[in-house]
Backbone as JSON, one array per atom type, in Angstrom:
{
  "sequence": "XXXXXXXXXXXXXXXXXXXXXXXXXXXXXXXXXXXXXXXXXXXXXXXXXXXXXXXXXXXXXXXXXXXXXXXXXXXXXXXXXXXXXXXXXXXXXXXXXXXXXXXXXXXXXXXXXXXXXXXXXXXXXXXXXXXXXXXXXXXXXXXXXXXXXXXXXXXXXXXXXXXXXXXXXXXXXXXXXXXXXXXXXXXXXXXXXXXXXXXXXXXXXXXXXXXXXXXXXXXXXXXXXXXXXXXX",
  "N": [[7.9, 15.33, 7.78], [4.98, 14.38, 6.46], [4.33, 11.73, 4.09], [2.69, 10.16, 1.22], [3.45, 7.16, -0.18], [2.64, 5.95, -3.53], [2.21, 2.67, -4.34], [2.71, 2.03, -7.59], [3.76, 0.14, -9.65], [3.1, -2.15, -10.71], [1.97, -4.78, -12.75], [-0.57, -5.95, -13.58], [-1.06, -7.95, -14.61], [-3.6, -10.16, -14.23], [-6.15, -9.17, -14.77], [-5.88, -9.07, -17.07], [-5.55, -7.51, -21.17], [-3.71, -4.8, -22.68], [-2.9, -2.57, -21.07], [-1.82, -1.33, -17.17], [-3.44, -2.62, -14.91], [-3.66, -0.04, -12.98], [-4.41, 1.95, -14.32], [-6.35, 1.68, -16.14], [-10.25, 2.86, -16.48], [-12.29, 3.78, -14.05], [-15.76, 4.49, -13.0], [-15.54, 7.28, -14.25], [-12.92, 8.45, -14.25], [-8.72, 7.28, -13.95], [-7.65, 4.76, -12.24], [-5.32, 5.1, -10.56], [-5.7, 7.35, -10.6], [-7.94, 7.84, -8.94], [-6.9, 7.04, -6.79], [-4.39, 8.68, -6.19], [-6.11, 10.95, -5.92], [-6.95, 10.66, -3.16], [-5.5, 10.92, -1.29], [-4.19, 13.36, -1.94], [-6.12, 15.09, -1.16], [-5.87, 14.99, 1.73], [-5.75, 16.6, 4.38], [-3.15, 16.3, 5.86], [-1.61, 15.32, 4.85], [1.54, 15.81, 3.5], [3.51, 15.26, 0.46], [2.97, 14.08, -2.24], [5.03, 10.83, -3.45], [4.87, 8.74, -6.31], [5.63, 5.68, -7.28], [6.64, 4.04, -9.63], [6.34, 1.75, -12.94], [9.32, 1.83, -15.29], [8.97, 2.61, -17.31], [6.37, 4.01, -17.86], [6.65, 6.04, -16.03], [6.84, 8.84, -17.46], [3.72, 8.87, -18.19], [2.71, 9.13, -15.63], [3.7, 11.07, -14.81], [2.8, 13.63, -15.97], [-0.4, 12.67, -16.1], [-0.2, 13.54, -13.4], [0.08, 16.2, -13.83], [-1.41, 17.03, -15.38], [-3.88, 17.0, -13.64], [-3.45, 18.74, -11.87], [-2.12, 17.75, -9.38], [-0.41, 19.2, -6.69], [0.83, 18.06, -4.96], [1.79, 16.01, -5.53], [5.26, 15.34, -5.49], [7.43, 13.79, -6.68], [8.19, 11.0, -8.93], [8.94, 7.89, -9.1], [11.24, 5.1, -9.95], [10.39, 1.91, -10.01], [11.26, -1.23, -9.54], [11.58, -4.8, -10.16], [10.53, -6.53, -8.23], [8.34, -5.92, -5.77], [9.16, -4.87, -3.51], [11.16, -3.45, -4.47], [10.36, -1.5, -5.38], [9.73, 0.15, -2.82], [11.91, 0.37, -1.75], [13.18, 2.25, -3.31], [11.51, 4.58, -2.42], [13.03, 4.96, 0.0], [15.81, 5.22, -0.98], [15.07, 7.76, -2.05], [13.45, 9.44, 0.15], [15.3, 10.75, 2.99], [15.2, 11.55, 5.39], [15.18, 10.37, 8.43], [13.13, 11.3, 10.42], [11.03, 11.81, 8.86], [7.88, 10.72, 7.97], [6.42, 8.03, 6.81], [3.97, 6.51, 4.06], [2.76, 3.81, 2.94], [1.41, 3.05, 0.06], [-1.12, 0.78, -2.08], [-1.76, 1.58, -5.09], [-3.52, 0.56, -6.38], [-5.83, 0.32, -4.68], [-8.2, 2.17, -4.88], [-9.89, 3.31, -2.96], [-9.62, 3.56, -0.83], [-10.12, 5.3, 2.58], [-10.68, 8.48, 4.02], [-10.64, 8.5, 6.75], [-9.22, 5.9, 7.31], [-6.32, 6.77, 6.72], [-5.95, 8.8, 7.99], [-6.48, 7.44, 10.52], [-4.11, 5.98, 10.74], [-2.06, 7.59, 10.29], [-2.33, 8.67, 13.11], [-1.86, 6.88, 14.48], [1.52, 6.64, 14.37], [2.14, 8.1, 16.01], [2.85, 7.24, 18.57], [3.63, 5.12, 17.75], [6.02, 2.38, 15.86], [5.17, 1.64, 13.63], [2.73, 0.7, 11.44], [-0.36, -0.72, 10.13], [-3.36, -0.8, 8.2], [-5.72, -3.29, 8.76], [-8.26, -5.79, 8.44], [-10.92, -7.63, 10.32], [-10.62, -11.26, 9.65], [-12.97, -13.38, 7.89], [-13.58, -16.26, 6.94], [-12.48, -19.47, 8.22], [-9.03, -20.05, 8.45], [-6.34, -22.27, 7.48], [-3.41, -24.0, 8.06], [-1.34, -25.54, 6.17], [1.01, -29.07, 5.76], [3.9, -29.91, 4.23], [2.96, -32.07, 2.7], [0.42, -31.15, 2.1], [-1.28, -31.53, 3.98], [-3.28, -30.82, 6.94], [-2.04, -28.87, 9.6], [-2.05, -26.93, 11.68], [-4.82, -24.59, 13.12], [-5.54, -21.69, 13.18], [-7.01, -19.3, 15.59], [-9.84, -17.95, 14.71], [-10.55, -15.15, 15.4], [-8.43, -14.04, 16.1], [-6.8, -13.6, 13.58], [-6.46, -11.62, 10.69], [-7.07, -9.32, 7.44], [-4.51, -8.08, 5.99], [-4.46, -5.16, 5.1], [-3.71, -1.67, 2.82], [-2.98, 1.77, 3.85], [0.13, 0.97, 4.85], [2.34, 2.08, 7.53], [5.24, 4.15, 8.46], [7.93, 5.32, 10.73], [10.33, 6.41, 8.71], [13.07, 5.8, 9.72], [12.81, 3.74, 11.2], [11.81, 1.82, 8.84], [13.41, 1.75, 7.22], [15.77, 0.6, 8.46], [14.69, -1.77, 8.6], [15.15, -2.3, 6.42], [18.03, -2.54, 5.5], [18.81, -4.69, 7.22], [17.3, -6.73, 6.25], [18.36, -6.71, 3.54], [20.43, -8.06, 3.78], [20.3, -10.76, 4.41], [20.38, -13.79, 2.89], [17.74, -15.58, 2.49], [15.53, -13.64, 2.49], [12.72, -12.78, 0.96], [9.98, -10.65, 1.54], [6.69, -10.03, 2.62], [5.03, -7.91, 2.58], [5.22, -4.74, 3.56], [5.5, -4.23, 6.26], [6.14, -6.83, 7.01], [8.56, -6.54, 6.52], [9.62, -5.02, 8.73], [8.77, -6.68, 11.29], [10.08, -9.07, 10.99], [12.53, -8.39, 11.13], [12.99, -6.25, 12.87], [11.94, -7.13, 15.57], [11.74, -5.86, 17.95], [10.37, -3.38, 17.49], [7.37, -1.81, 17.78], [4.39, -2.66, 16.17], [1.13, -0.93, 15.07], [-2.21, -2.36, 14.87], [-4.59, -0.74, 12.78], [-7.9, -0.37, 12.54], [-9.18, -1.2, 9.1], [-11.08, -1.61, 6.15], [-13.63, -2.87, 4.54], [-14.35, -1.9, 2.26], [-12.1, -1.09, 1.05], [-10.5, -2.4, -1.02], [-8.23, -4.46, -2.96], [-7.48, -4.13, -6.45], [-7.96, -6.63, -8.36], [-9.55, -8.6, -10.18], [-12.07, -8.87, -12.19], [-14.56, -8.67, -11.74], [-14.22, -7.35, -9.54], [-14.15, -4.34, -10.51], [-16.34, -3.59, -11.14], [-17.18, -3.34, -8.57], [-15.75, -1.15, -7.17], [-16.56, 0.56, -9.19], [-19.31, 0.96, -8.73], [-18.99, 1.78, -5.79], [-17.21, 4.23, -6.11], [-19.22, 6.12, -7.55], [-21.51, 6.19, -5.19], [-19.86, 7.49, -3.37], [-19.8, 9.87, -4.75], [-22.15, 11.18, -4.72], [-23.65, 10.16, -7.15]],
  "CA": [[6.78, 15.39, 6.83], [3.6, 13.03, 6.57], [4.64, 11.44, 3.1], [2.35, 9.24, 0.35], [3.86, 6.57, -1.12], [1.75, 5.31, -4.03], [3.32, 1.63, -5.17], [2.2, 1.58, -8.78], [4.66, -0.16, -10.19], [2.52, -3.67, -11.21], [1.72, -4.7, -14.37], [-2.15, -6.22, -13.56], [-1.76, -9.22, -16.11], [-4.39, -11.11, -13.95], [-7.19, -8.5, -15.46], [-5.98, -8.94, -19.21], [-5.4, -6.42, -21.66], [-2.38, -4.42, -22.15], [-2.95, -2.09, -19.75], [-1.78, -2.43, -16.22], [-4.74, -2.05, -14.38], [-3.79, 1.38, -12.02], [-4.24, 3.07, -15.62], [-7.96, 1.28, -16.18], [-11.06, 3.94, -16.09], [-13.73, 3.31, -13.01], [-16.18, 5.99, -12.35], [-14.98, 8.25, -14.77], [-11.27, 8.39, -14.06], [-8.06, 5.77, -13.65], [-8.26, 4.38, -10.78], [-4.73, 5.31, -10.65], [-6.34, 9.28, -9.99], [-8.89, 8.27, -7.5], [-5.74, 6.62, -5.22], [-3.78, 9.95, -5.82], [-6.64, 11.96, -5.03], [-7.51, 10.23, -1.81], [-4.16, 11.52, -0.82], [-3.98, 14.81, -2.31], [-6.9, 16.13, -0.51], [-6.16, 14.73, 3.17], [-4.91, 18.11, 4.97], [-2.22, 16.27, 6.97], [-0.02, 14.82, 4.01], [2.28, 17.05, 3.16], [4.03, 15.18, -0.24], [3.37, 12.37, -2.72], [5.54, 10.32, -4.52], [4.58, 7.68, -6.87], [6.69, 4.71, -7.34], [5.94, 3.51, -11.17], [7.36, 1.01, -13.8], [9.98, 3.04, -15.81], [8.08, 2.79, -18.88], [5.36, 4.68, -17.83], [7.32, 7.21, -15.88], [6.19, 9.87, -18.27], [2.76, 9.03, -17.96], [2.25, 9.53, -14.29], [4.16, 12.55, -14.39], [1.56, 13.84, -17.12], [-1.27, 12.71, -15.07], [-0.02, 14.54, -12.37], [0.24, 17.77, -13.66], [-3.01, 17.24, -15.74], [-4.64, 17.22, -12.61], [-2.63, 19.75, -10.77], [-1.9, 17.23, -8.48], [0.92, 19.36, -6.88], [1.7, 17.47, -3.6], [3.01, 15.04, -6.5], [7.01, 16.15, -6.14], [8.36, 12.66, -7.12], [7.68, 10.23, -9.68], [10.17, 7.17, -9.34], [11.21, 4.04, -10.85], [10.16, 0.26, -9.2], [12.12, -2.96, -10.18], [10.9, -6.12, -10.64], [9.71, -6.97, -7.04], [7.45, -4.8, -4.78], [10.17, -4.34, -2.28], [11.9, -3.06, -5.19], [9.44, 0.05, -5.23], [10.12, 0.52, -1.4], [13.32, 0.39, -1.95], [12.89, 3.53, -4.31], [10.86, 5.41, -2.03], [13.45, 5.16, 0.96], [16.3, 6.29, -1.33], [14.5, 9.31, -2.22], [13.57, 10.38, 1.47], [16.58, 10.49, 3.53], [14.8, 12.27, 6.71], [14.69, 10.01, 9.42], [11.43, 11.77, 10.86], [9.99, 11.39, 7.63], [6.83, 9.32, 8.58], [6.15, 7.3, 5.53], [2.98, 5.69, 4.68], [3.12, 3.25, 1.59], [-0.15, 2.6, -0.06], [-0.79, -0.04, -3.07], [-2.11, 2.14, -6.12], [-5.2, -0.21, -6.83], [-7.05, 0.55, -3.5], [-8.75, 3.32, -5.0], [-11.25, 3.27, -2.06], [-9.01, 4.09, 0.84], [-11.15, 6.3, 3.08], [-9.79, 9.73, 4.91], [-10.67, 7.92, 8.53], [-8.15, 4.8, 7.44], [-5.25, 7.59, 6.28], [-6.09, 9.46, 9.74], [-5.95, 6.59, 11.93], [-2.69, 5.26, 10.18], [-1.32, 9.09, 10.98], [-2.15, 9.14, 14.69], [-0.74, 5.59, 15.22], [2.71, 6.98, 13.78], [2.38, 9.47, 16.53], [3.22, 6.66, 19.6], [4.24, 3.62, 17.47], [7.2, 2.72, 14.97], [4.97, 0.94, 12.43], [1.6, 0.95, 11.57], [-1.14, -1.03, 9.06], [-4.45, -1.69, 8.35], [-6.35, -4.71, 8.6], [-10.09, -6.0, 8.69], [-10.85, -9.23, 10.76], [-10.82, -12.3, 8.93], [-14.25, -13.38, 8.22], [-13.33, -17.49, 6.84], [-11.55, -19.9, 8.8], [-7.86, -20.3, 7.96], [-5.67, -23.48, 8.13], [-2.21, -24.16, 7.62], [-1.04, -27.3, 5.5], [2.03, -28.71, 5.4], [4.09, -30.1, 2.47], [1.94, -32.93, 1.95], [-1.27, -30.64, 2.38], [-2.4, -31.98, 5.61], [-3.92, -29.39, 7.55], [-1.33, -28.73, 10.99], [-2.43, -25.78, 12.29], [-5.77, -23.88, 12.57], [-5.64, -20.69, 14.06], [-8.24, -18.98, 15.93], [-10.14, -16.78, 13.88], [-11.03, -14.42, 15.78], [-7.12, -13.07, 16.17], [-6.43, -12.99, 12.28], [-6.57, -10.45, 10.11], [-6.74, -9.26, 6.71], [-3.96, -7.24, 5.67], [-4.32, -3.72, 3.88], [-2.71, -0.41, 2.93], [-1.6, 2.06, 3.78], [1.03, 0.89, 5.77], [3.23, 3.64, 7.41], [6.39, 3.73, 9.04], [8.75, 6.18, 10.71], [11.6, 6.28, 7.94], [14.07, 5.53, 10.26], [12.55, 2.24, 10.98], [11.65, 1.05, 7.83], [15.21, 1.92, 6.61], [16.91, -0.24, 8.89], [14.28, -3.17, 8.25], [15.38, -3.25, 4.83], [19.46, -3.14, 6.08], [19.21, -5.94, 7.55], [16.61, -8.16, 5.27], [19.3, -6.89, 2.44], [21.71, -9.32, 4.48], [19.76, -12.06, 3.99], [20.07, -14.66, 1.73], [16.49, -16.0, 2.47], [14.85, -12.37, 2.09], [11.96, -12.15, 0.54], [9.09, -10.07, 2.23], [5.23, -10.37, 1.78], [4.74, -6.69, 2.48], [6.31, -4.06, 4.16], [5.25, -4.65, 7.66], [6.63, -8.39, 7.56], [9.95, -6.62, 7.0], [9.81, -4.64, 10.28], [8.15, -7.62, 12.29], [10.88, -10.02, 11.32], [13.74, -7.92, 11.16], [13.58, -5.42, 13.97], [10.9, -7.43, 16.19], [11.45, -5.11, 19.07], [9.37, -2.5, 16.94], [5.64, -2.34, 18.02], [3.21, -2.49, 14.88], [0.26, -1.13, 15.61], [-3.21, -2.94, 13.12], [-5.44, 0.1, 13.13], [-9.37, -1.0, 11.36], [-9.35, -0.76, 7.57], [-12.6, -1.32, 5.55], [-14.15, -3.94, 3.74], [-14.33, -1.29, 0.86], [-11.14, -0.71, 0.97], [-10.5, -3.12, -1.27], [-7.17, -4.24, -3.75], [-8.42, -4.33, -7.29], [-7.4, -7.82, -8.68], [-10.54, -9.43, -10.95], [-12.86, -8.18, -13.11], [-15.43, -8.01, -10.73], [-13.67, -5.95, -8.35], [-13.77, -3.0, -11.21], [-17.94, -3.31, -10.86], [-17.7, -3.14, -6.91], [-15.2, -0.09, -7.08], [-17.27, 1.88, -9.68], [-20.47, 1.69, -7.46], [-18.56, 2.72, -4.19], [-17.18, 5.49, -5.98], [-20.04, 6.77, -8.1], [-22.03, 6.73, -4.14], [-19.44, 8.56, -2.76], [-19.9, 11.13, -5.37], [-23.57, 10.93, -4.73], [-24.42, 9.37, -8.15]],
  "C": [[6.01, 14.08, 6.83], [4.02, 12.41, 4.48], [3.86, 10.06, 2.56], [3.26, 8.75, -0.53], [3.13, 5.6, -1.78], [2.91, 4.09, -4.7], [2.2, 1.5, -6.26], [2.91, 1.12, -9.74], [4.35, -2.11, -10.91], [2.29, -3.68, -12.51], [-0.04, -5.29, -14.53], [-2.44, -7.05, -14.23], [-3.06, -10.06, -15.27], [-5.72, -10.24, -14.94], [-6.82, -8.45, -17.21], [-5.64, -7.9, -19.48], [-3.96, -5.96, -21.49], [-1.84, -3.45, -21.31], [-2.18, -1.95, -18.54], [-2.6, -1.58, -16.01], [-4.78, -0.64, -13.57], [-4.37, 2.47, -13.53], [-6.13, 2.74, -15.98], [-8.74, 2.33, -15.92], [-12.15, 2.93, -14.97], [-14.0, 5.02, -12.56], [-15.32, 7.12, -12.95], [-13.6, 8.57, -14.95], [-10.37, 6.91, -13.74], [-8.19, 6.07, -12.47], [-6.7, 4.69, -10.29], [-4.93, 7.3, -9.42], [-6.89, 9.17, -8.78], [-7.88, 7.85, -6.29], [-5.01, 7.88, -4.83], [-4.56, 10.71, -5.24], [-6.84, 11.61, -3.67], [-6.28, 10.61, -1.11], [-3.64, 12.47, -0.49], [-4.92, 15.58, -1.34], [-6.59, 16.2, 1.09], [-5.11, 16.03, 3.39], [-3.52, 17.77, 5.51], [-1.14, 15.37, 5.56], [0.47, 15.99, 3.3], [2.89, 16.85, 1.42], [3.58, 14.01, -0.58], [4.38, 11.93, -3.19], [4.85, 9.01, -4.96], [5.63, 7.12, -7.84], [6.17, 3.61, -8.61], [7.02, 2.7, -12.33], [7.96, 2.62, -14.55], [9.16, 3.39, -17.22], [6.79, 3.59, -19.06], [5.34, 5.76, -16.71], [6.36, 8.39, -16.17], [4.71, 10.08, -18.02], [2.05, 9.38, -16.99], [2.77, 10.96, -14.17], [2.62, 13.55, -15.12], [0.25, 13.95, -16.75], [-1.31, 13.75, -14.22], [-0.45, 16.11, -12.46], [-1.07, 17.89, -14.52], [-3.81, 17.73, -14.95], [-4.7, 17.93, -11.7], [-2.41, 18.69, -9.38], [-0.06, 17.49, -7.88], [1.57, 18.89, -6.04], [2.4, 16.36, -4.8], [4.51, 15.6, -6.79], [8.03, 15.04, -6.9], [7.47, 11.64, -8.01], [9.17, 9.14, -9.62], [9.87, 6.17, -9.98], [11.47, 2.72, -9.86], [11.47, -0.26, -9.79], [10.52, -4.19, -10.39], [10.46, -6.57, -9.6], [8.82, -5.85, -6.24], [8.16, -4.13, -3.92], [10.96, -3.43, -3.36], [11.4, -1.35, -5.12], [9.91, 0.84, -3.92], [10.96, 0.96, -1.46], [13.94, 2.15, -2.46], [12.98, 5.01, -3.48], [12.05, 5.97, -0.96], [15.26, 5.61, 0.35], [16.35, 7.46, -1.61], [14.46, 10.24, -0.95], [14.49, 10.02, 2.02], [16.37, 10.85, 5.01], [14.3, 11.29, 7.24], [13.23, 9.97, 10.15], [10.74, 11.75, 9.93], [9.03, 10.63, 8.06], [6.13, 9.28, 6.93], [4.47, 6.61, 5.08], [2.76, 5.2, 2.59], [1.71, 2.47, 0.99], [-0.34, 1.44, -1.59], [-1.74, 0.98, -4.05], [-3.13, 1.9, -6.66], [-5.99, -0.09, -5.92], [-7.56, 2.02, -3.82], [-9.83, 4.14, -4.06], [-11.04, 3.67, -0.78], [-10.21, 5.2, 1.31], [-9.72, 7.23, 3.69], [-9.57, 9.4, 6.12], [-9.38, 7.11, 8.75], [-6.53, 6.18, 7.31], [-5.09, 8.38, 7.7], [-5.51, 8.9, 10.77], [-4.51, 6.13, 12.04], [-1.45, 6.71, 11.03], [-1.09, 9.08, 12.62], [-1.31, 7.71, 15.15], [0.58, 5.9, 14.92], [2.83, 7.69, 15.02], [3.35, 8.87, 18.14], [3.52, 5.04, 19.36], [5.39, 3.84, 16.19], [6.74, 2.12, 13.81], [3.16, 0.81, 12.4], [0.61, 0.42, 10.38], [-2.18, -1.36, 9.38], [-5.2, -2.56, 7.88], [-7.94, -4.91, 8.83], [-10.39, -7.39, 9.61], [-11.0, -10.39, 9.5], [-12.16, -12.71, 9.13], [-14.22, -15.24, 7.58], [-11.84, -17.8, 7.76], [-10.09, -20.19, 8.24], [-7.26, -21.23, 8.34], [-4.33, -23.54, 7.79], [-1.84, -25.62, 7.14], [0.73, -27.35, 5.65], [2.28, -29.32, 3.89], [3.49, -30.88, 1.6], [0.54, -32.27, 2.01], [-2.28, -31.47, 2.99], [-2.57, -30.31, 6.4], [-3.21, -30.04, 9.6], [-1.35, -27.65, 11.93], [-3.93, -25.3, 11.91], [-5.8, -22.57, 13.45], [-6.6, -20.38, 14.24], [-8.87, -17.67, 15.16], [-10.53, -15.21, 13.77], [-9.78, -13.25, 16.42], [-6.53, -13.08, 14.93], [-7.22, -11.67, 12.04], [-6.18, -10.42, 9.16], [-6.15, -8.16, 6.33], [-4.39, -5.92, 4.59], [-3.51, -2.99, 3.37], [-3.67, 0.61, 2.96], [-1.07, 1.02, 5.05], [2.27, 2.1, 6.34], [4.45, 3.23, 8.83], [7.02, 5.14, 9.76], [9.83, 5.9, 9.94], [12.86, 5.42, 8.75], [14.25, 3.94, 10.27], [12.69, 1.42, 9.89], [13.13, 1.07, 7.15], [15.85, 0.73, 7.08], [16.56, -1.59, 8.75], [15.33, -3.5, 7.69], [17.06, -3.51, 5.22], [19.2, -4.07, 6.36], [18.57, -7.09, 6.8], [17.51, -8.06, 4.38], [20.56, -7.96, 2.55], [21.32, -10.17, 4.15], [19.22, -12.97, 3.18], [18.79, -14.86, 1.63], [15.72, -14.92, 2.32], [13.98, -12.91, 1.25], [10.16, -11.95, 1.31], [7.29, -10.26, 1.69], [4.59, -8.86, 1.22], [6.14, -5.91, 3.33], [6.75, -4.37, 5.96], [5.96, -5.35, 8.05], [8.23, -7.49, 7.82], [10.62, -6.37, 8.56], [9.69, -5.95, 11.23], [9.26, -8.56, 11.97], [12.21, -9.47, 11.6], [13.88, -6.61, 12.6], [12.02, -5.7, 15.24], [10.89, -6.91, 17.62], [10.77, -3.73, 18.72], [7.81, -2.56, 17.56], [5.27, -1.6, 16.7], [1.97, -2.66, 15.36], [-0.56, -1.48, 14.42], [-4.15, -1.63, 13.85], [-6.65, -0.65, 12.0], [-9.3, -0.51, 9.94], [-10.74, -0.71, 7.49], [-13.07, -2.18, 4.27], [-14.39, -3.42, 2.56], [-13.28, -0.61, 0.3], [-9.52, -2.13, -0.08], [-8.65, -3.35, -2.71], [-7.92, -4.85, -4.74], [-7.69, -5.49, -7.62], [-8.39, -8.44, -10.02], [-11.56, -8.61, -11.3], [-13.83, -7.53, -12.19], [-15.19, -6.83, -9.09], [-13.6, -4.0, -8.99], [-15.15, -2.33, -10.73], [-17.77, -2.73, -9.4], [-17.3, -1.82, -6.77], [-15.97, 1.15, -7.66], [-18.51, 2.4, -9.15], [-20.38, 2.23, -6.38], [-18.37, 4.17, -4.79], [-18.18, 6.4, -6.48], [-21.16, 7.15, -7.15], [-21.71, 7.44, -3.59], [-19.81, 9.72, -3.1], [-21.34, 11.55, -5.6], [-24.52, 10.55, -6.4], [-25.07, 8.37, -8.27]]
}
């Protein structure tokens, strides 16, 4: 099965309020809805689950069925880290062939093309995310913040979601990062890429509107993408 995993399991204190932000209205609905729907409608996912603090459990379920959103069969419970969510998702599915694809809950903007391309790269790779080029130069400091590296800019990249996995893979990442004292991951990807670096991860093109909500002004940018989509 082609399987959504929404991580909504943040709490959004950078935006204020008591809130966390996946629950926030843009363009008429939480932005929470427009990530599920961007999900719900694509023909080729077969199942969501959404991976949510426990405390608001209830509420996503609720959502869900408000909306008839019935590819929603799971509603789980995060922890306290992001991996913690993962973690969740890959106790729940147990099918190997499962092809996973783990999305962050605030990119309400994902397109059907990025969810597509993510799909067909699953089809001849073991890992799969997308990225946008980097458009500022990046440097590396070290501990005294001298600048010891500058990479070339024109082979970065800015990370997105979804990210998608064959189960199998991503499973055994996490085995072995669970070994390790020094563990802790940035995303999901890193786990594969450090832990089973004979994996190929392919970067398929994201979308500069494909954006993770974070700051106030990211609510404005989101409600005009989606209120164009919807030709308003």
């Amino acid at each position: 099965m082609n399987i959504a995993i929404i991580l909504a399991g943040g709490s959004g204190t950078r935006l204020g309020g008591e809130l966390p932000k996946q629950f926030l209205t843009v363009a008429g609905k939480m932005i929470i809805e427009h990530t599920v729907e961007a999900f719900h409608r694509n023909s080729r996912i077969d199942e969501i689950a959404i991976v949510s603090r426990e405390d608001y459990v209830g509420e996503m379920r609720a959502m869900a069925e408000r909306n008839n959103y019935y590819k929603v069969k799971k509603v789980l419970c995060g922890g306290k880290e992001r991996y913690h969510s993962s973690l969740a998702a890959l106790e729940a599915y147990t099918a190997d062939d499962d092809r996973l694809l783990f999305h962050d809950c605030v990119r309400p903007l994902v397109s059907q093309r990025i969810i597509n391309d993510c799909l067909d790269a699953l089809d001849t790779c073991d890992a799969v995310e997308a990225a946008i080029p980097a458009t500022d130069t990046m440097i590396e400091v070290d501990d005294e913040g001298r600048i010891c590296r500058i990479p070339q800019r024109s082979r970065l990249r800015n990370v997105q979601t979804p990210q998608g996995f064959r189960r199998a893979v991503i499973a055994e990442a996490f085995r072995h990062a669970l070994n390790d004292p020094h563990f802790f991951p940035t995303d999901d990807c890193s786990v594969v890429f450090r832990y089973m670096p004979e994996c190929t991860i392919r970067v398929v093109e994201g979308d500069t509107e494909n954006i993770k909500i974070t700051y106030k002004e990211d609510l404005a940018f989101a409600e005009r993408c989606l209120l164009d989509s919807h030709g308003n």
